[in-house]
Each structure stands twice: as structure tokens, then as C-alpha cells.
PDB file of C-alpha atoms in Angstrom:
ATOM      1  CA  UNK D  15     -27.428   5.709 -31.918  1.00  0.00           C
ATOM      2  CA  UNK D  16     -24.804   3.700 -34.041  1.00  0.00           C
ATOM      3  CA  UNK D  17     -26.247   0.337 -32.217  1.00  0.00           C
ATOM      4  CA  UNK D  18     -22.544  -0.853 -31.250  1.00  0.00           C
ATOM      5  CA  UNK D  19     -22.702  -2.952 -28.306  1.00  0.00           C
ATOM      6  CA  UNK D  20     -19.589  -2.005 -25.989  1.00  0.00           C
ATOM      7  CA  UNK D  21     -20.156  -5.107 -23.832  1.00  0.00           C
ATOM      8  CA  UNK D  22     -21.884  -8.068 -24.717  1.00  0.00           C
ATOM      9  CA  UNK D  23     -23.008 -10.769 -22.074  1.00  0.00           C
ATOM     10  CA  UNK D  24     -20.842  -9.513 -19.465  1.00  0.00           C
ATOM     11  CA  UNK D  25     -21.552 -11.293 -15.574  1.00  0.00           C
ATOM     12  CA  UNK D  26     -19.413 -10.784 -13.207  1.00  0.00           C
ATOM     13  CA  UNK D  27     -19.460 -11.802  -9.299  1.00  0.00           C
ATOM     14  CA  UNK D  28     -16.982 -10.231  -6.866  1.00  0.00           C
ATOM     15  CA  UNK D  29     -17.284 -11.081  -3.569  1.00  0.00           C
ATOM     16  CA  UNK D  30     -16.179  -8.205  -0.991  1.00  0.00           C
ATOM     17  CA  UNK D  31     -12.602  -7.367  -0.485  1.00  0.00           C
ATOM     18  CA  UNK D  32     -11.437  -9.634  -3.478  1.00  0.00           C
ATOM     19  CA  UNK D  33      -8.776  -8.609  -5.834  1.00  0.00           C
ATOM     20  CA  UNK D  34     -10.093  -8.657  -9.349  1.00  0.00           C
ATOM     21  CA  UNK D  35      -7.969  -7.729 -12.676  1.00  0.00           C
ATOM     22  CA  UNK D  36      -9.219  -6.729 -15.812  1.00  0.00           C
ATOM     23  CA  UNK D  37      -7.232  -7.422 -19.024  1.00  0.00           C
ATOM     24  CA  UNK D  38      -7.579  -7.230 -22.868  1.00  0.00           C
ATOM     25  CA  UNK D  39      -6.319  -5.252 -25.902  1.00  0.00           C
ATOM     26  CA  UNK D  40      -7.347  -1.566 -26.417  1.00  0.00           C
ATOM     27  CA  UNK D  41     -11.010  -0.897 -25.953  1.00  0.00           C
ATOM     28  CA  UNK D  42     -12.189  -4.424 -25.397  1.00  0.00           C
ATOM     29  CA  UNK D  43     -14.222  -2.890 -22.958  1.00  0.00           C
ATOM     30  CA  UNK D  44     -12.197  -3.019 -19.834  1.00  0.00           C
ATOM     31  CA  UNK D  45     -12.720   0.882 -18.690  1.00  0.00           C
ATOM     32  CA  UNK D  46     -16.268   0.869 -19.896  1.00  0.00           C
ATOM     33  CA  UNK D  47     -17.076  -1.854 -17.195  1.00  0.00           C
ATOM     34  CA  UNK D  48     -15.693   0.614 -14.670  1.00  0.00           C
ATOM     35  CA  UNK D  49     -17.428   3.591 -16.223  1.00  0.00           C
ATOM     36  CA  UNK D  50     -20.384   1.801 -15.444  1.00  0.00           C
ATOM     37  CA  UNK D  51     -19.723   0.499 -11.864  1.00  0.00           C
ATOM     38  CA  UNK D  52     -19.485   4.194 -11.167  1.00  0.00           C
ATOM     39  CA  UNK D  53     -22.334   4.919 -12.942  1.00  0.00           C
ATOM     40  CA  UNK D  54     -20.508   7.568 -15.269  1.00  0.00           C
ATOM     41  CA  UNK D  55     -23.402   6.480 -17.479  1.00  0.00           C
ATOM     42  CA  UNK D  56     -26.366   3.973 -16.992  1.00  0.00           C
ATOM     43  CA  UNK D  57     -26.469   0.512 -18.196  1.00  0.00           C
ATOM     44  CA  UNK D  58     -28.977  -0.125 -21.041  1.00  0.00           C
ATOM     45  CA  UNK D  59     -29.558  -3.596 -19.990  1.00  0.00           C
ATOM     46  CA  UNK D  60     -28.934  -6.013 -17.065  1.00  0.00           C
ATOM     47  CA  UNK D  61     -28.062  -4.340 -13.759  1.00  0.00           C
ATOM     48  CA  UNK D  62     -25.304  -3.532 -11.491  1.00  0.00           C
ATOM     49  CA  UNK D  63     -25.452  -4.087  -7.594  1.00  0.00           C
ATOM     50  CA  UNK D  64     -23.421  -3.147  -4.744  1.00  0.00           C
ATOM     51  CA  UNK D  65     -24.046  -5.339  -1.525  1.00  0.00           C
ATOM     52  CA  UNK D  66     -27.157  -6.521  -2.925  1.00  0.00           C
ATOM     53  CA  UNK D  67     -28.570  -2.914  -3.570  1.00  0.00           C
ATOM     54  CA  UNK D  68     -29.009  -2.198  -7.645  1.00  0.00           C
ATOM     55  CA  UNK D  69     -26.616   0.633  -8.060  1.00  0.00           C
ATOM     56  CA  UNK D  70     -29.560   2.729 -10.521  1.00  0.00           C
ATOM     57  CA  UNK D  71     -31.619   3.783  -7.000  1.00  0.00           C
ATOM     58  CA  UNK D  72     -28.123   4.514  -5.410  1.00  0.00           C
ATOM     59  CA  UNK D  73     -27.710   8.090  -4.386  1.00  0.00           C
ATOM     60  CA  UNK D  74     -24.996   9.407  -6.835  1.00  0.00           C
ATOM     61  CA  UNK D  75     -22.750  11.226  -4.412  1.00  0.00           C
ATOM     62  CA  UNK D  76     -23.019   8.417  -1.531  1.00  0.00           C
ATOM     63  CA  UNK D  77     -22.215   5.807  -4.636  1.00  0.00           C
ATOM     64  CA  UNK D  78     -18.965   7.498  -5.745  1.00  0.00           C
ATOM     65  CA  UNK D  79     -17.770   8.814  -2.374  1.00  0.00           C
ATOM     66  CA  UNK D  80     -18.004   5.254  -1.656  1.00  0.00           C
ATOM     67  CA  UNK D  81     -15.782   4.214  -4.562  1.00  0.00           C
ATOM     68  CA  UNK D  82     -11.706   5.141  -4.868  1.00  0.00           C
ATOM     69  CA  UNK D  83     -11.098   5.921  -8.620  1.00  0.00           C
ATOM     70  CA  UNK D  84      -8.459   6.369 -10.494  1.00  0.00           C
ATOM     71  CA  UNK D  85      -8.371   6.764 -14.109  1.00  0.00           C
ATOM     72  CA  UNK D  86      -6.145   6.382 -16.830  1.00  0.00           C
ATOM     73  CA  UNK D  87      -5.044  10.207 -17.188  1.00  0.00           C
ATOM     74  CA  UNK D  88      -5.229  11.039 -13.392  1.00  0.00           C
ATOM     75  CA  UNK D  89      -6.692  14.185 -13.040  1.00  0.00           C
ATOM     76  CA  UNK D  90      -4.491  16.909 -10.872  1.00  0.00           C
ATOM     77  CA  UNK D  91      -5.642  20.658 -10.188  1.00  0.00           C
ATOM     78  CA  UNK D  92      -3.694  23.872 -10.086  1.00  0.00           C
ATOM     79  CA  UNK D  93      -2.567  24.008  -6.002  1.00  0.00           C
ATOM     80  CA  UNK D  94      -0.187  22.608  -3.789  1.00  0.00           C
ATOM     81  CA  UNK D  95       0.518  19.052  -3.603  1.00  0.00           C
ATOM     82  CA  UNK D  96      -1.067  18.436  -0.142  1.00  0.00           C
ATOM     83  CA  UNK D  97      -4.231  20.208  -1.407  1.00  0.00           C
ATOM     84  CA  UNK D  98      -4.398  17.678  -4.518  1.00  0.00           C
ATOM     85  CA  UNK D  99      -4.269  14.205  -2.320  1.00  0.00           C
ATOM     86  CA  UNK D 100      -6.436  15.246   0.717  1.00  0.00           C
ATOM     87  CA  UNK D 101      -9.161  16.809  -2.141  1.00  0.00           C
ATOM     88  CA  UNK D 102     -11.674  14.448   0.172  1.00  0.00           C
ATOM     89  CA  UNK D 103     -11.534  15.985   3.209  1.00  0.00           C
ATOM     90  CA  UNK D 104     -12.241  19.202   4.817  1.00  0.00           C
ATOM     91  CA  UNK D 105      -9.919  18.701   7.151  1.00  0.00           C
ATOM     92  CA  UNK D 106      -6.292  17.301   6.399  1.00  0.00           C
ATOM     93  CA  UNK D 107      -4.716  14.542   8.270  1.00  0.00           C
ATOM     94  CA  UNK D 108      -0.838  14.636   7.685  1.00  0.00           C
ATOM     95  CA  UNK D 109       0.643  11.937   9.009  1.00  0.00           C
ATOM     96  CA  UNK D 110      -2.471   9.832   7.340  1.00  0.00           C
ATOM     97  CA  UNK D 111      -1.378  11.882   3.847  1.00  0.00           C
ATOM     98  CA  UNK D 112       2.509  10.837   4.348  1.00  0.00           C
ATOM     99  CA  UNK D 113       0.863   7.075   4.728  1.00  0.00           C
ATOM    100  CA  UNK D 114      -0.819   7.373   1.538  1.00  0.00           C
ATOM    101  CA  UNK D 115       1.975   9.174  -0.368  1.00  0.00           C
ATOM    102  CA  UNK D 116       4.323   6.556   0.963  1.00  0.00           C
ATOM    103  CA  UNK D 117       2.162   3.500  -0.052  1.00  0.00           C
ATOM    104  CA  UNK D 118       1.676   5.305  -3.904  1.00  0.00           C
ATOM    105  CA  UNK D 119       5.641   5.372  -4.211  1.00  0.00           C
ATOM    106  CA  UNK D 120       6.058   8.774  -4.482  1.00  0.00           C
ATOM    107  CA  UNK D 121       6.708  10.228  -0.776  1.00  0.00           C
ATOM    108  CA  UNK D 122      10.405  10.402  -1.351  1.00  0.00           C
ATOM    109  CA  UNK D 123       9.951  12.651  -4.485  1.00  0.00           C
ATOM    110  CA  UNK D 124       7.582  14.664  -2.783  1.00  0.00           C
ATOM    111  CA  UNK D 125      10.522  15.158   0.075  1.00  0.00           C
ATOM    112  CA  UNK D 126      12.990  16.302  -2.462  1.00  0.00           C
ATOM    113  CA  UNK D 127      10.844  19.214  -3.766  1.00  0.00           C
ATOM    114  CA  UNK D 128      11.831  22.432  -1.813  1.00  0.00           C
ATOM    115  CA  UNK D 129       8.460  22.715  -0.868  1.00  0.00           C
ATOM    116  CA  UNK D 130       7.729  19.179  -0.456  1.00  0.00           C
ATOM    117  CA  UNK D 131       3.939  18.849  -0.048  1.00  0.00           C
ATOM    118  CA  UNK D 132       3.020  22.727  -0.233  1.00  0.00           C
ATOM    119  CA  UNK D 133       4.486  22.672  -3.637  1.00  0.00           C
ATOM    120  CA  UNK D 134       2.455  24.534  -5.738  1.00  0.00           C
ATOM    121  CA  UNK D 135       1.807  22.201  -9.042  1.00  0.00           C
ATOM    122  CA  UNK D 136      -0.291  23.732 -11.786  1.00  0.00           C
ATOM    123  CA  UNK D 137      -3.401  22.533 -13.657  1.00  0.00           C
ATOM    124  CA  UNK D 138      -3.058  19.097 -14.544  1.00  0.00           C
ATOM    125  CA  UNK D 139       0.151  18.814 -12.849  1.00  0.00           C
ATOM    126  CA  UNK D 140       2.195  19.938 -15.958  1.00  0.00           C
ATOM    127  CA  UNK D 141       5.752  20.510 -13.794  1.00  0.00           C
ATOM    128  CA  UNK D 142       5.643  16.752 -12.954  1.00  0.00           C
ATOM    129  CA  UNK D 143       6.492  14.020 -15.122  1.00  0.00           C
ATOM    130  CA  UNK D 144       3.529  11.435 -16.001  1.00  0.00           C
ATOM    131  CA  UNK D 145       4.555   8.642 -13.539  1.00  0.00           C
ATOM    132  CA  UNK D 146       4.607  11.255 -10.673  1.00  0.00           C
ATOM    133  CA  UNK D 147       0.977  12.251 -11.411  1.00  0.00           C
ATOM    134  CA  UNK D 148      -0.359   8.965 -11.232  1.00  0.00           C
ATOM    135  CA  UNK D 149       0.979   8.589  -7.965  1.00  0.00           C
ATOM    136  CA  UNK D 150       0.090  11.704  -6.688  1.00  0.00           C
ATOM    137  CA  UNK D 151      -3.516  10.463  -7.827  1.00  0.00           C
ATOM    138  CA  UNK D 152      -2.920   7.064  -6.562  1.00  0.00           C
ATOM    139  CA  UNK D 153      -2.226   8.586  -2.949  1.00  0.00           C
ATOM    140  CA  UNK D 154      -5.451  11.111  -3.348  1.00  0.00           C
ATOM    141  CA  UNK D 155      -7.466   7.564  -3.734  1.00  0.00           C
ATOM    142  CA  UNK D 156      -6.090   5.632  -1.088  1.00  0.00           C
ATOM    143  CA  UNK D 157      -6.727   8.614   1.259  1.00  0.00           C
ATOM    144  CA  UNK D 158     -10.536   8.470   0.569  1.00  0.00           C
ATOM    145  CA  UNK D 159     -10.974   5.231   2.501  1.00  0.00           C
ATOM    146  CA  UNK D 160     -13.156   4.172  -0.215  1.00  0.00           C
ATOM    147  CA  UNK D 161     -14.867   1.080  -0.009  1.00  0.00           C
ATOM    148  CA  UNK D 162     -14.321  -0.081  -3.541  1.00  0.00           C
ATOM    149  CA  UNK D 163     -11.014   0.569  -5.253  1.00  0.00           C
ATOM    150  CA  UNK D 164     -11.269   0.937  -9.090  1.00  0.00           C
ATOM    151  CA  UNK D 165      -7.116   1.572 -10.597  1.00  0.00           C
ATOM    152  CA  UNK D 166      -7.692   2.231 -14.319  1.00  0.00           C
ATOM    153  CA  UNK D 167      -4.145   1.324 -16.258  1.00  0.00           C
ATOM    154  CA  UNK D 168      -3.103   4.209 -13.880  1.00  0.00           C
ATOM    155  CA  UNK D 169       0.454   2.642 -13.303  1.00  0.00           C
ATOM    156  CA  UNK D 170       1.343   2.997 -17.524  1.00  0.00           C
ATOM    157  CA  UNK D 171       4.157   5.732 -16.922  1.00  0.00           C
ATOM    158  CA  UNK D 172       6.137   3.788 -14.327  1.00  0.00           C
ATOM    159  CA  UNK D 173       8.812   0.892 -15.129  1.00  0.00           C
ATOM    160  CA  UNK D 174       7.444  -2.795 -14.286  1.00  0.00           C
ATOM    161  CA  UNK D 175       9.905  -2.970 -10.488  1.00  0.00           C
ATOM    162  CA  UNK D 176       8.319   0.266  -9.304  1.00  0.00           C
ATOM    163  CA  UNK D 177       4.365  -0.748 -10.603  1.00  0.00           C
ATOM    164  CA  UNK D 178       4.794  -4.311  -8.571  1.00  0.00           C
ATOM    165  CA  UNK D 179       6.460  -1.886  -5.128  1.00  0.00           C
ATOM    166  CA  UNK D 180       2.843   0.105  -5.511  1.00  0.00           C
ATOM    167  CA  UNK D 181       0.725  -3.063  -6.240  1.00  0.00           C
ATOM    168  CA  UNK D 182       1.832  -4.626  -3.568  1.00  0.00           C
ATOM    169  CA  UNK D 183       1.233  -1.619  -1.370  1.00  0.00           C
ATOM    170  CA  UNK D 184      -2.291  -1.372  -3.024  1.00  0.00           C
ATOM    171  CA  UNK D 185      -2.946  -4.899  -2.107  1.00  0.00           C
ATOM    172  CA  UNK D 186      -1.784  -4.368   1.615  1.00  0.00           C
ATOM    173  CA  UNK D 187      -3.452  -1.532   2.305  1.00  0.00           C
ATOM    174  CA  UNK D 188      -6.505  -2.302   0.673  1.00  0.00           C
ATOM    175  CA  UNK D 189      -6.934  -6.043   1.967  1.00  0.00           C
ATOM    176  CA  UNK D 190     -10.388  -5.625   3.288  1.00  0.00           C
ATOM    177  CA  UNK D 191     -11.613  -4.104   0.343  1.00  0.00           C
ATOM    178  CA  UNK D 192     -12.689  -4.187  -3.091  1.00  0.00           C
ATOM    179  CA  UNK D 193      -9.991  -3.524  -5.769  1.00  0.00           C
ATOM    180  CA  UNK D 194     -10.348  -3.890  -9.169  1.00  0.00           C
ATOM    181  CA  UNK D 195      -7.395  -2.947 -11.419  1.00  0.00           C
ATOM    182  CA  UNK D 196      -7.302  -2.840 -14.839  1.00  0.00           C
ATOM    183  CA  UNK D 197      -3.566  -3.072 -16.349  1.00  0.00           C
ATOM    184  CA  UNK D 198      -1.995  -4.243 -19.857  1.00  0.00           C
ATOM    185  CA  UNK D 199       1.279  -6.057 -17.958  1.00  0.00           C
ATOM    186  CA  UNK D 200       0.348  -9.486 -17.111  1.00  0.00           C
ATOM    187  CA  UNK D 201       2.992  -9.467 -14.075  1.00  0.00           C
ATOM    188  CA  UNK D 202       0.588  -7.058 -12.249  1.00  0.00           C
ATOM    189  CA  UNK D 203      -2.066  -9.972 -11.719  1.00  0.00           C
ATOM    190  CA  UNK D 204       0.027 -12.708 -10.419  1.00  0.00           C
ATOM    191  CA  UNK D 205      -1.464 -12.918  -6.764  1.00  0.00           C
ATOM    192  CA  UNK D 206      -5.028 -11.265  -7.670  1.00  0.00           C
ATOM    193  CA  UNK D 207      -7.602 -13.690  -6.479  1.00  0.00           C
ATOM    194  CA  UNK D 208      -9.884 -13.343  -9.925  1.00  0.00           C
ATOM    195  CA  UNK D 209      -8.896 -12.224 -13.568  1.00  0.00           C
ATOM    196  CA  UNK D 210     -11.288 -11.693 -16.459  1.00  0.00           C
ATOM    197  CA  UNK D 211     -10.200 -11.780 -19.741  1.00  0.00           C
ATOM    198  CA  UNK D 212     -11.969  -9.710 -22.132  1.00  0.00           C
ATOM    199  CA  UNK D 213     -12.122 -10.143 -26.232  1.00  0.00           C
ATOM    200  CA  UNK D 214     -14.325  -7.393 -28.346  1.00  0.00           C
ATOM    201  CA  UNK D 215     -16.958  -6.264 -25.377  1.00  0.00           C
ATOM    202  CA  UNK D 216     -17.199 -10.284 -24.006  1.00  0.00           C
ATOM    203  CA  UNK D 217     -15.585 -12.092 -21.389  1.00  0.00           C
ATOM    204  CA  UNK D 218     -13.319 -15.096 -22.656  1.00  0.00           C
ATOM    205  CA  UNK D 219     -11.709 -15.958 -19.971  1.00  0.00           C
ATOM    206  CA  UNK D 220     -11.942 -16.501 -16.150  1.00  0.00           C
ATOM    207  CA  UNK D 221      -9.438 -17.590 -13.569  1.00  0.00           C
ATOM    208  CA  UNK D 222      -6.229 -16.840 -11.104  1.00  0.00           C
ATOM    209  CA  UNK D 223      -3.263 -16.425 -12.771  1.00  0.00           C
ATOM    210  CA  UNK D 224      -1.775 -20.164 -12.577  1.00  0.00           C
ATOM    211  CA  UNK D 225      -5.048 -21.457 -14.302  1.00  0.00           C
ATOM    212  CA  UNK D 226      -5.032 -18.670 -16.901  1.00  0.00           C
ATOM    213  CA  UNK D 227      -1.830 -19.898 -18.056  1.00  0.00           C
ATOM    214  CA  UNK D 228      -3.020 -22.928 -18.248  1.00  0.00           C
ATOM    215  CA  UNK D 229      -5.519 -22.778 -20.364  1.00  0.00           C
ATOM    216  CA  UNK D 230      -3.317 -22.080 -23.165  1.00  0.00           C
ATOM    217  CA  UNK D 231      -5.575 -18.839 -24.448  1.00  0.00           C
ATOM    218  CA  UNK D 232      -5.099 -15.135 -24.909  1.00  0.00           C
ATOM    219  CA  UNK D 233      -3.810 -14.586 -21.555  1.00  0.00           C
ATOM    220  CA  UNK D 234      -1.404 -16.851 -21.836  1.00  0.00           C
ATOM    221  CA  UNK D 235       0.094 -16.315 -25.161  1.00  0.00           C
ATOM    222  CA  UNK D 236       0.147 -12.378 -23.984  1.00  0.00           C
ATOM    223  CA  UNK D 237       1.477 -13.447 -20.501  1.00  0.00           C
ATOM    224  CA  UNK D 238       4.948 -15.618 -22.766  1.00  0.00           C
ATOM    225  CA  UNK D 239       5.371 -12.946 -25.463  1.00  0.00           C
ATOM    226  CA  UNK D 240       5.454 -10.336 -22.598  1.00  0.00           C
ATOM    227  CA  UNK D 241       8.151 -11.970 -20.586  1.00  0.00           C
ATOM    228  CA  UNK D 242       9.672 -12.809 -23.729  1.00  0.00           C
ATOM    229  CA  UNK D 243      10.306  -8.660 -24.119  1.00  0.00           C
ATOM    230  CA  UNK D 244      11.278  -8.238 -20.940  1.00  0.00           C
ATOM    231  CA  UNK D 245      14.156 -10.846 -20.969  1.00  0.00           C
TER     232      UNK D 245
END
């Protein structure tokens, strides 16, 4: 036990179907929050609840199938295409797939392949460039019908235009639910209704965008230098 605290007086309130970002340097905490909403591994103090209900005397498989995650480095398996975005269900539901593909940016590339969606992609998607398996794991997510939506810096391999086109089809599609995405490009949280601002394992900041920047902090000395690099 080397008695580092990973987050430190963390409380956070999201009401349901509210858009929440996360943002901070490099291991500030941000992922291990969502680790821990989907109970990858137990709190040591405090609690987590989910409508109410602590999330510890959840049932572990109703608790994640209820939650749409995608991580950082999203996982693909060796199989076709189709096979790696309806992973959730038995039974597969094209024209619901082609939705999801379309909304993760990444139905037109799937088109071009000669085999379009029964191409045959090996383990961890190695024939496909990074940005394509994000999105291929973005649509797998969205076609879960989650209840909770948890998008782990999962957009890092595509340009800024074509991460605000999926955002925005996140946002739409997901409007009734609870998303929480975690990016390092300010632009990403412009219309989210809540960010939090994390500094070594502790929330510094809380707002929307327009009051972020005005409070003069982190957020918005990150938010000027990054528009500064993309002019």
C-alpha cells in the first residue's frame, strides 16, 4: 500500500441526462473517477450512487450493462466489423448498427471497405488506423442503449473538425441520458451543461464553459494557450 491518495475530496452531483466534462493534465485523476463509477475497483471511502441506490450493493453485470464505456485505447476483437459494434446483442439490428456507425463518424469508411461491415479486422483492430478504432468503439457504445455514457479521451486520434461532428452526434443522440466525457481539448466542452476541473486528485474548479473562462484559472489559461495553437 504506497498510501497515495488518487482523489482527494472529490463530490460530485449529476443530475440525469446532463452533460458533464472532465478535464485536467495527465493523471489528475480524471479516468480514475470513471474507473470507479464502473466499479472497476471499489472506493475506499465515501460512496458512489446511481438513482439514489449506492453502487457497492449493485449487481455487477446489471451496473455495467447499464453503463456505455469507452476507454482511452478502445478495445476491438479479432472478427468482422459488424460482429465488433453489435458485441451487446444476441441478435443484430442493421439498420440500428448503420445509425450508430453513422453517428460515430465512421459509416462512410466502413462503406469503402470491400467488405464493408463483414470485414474481417484482427485482434485489436491492427489493419485500421487509431482514429478508426475509436469510432468503431464509439458506435459499439452507442448501440448498447446504455443509460450512462462514460467517453474516456476516446476522440485523441481524430483532428479537432471531425471530434466536434461526433460530439455533437454524441450529444444528440444521447440527450436523455447521462454522458460524461473526459477530453484534453477545451473546444469539446463548449455546450456541456457542467465541467469539473481537476488539479492533483481534487476538484478546482466547477462551472459551464462561459463561467470557467471567467474565472481566470486553469481552465482558462489552458482554454487561450489552446486556441492560441490552433490559430
Amino acid at each position: 500500500d504506497t498510501k497515495i491518495k488518487a482523489l482527494k475530496n472529490i463530490n460530485i452531483s449529476i443530475k440525469e441526462g446532463e452533460k458533464i466534462g472532465l478535464f485536467g493534465k495527465t493523471g489528475c485523476g480524471k479516468s480514475t473517477i470513471t474507473n470507479l463509477i464502473c466499479r472497476l475497483y471499489n472506493v475506499d471511502h465515501g460512496e458512489i450512487k446511481i438513482g439514489g441506490k449506492n453502487i457497492s450493493n449493485l449487481n455487477l453485470y446489471n451496473l455495467r450493462k447499464s453503463i456505455g464505456y469507452v476507454p482511452q485505447d478502445g478495445y476491438l476483437f479479432s472478427g468482422t466489423i459488424k460482429d465488433n459494434i453489435t458485441f451487446s446483442s444476441n441478435q443484430i439490428d442493421t439498420k440500428k448498427m448503420i445509425k450508430c456507425a453513422k453517428h460515430a463518424s465512421i459509416l462512410e469508411e466502413i462503406e469503402s471497405l470491400e467488405n464493408g461491415f463483414d470485414t474481417v479486422i484482427g485482434e485489436r483492430g491492427i489493419q485500421l488506423s487509431g482514429g478508426q478504432r475509436q469510432r468503431i468503439a464509439i458506435a459499439r457504445t452507442l448501440y448498447t442503449d446504455a443509460n450512462i455514457y462514460i467517453f474516456d479521451d476516446c476522440l485523441s486520434a481524430v483532428d479537432v473538425k471531425k471530434e466536434k461532428e461526433i460530439l455533437d452526434n454524441i450529444i444528440y443522440t444521447t440527450k436523455e441520458k447521462t454522458t460524461i466525457i473526459i477530453s484534453h481539448r477545451i473546444s469539446s466542452f463548449k455546450n456541456f451543461d457542467k465541467i469539473i476541473v481537476l488539479e492533483n486528485g481534487q476538484i478546482t474548479e466547477t462551472g459551464n464553459h462561459k463561467k470557467l473562462i471567467s474565472n481566470k484559472g486553469f481552465y482558462s489559461e489552458m482554454f487561450q494557450l489552446q486556441l492560441k495553437n490552433t490559430n
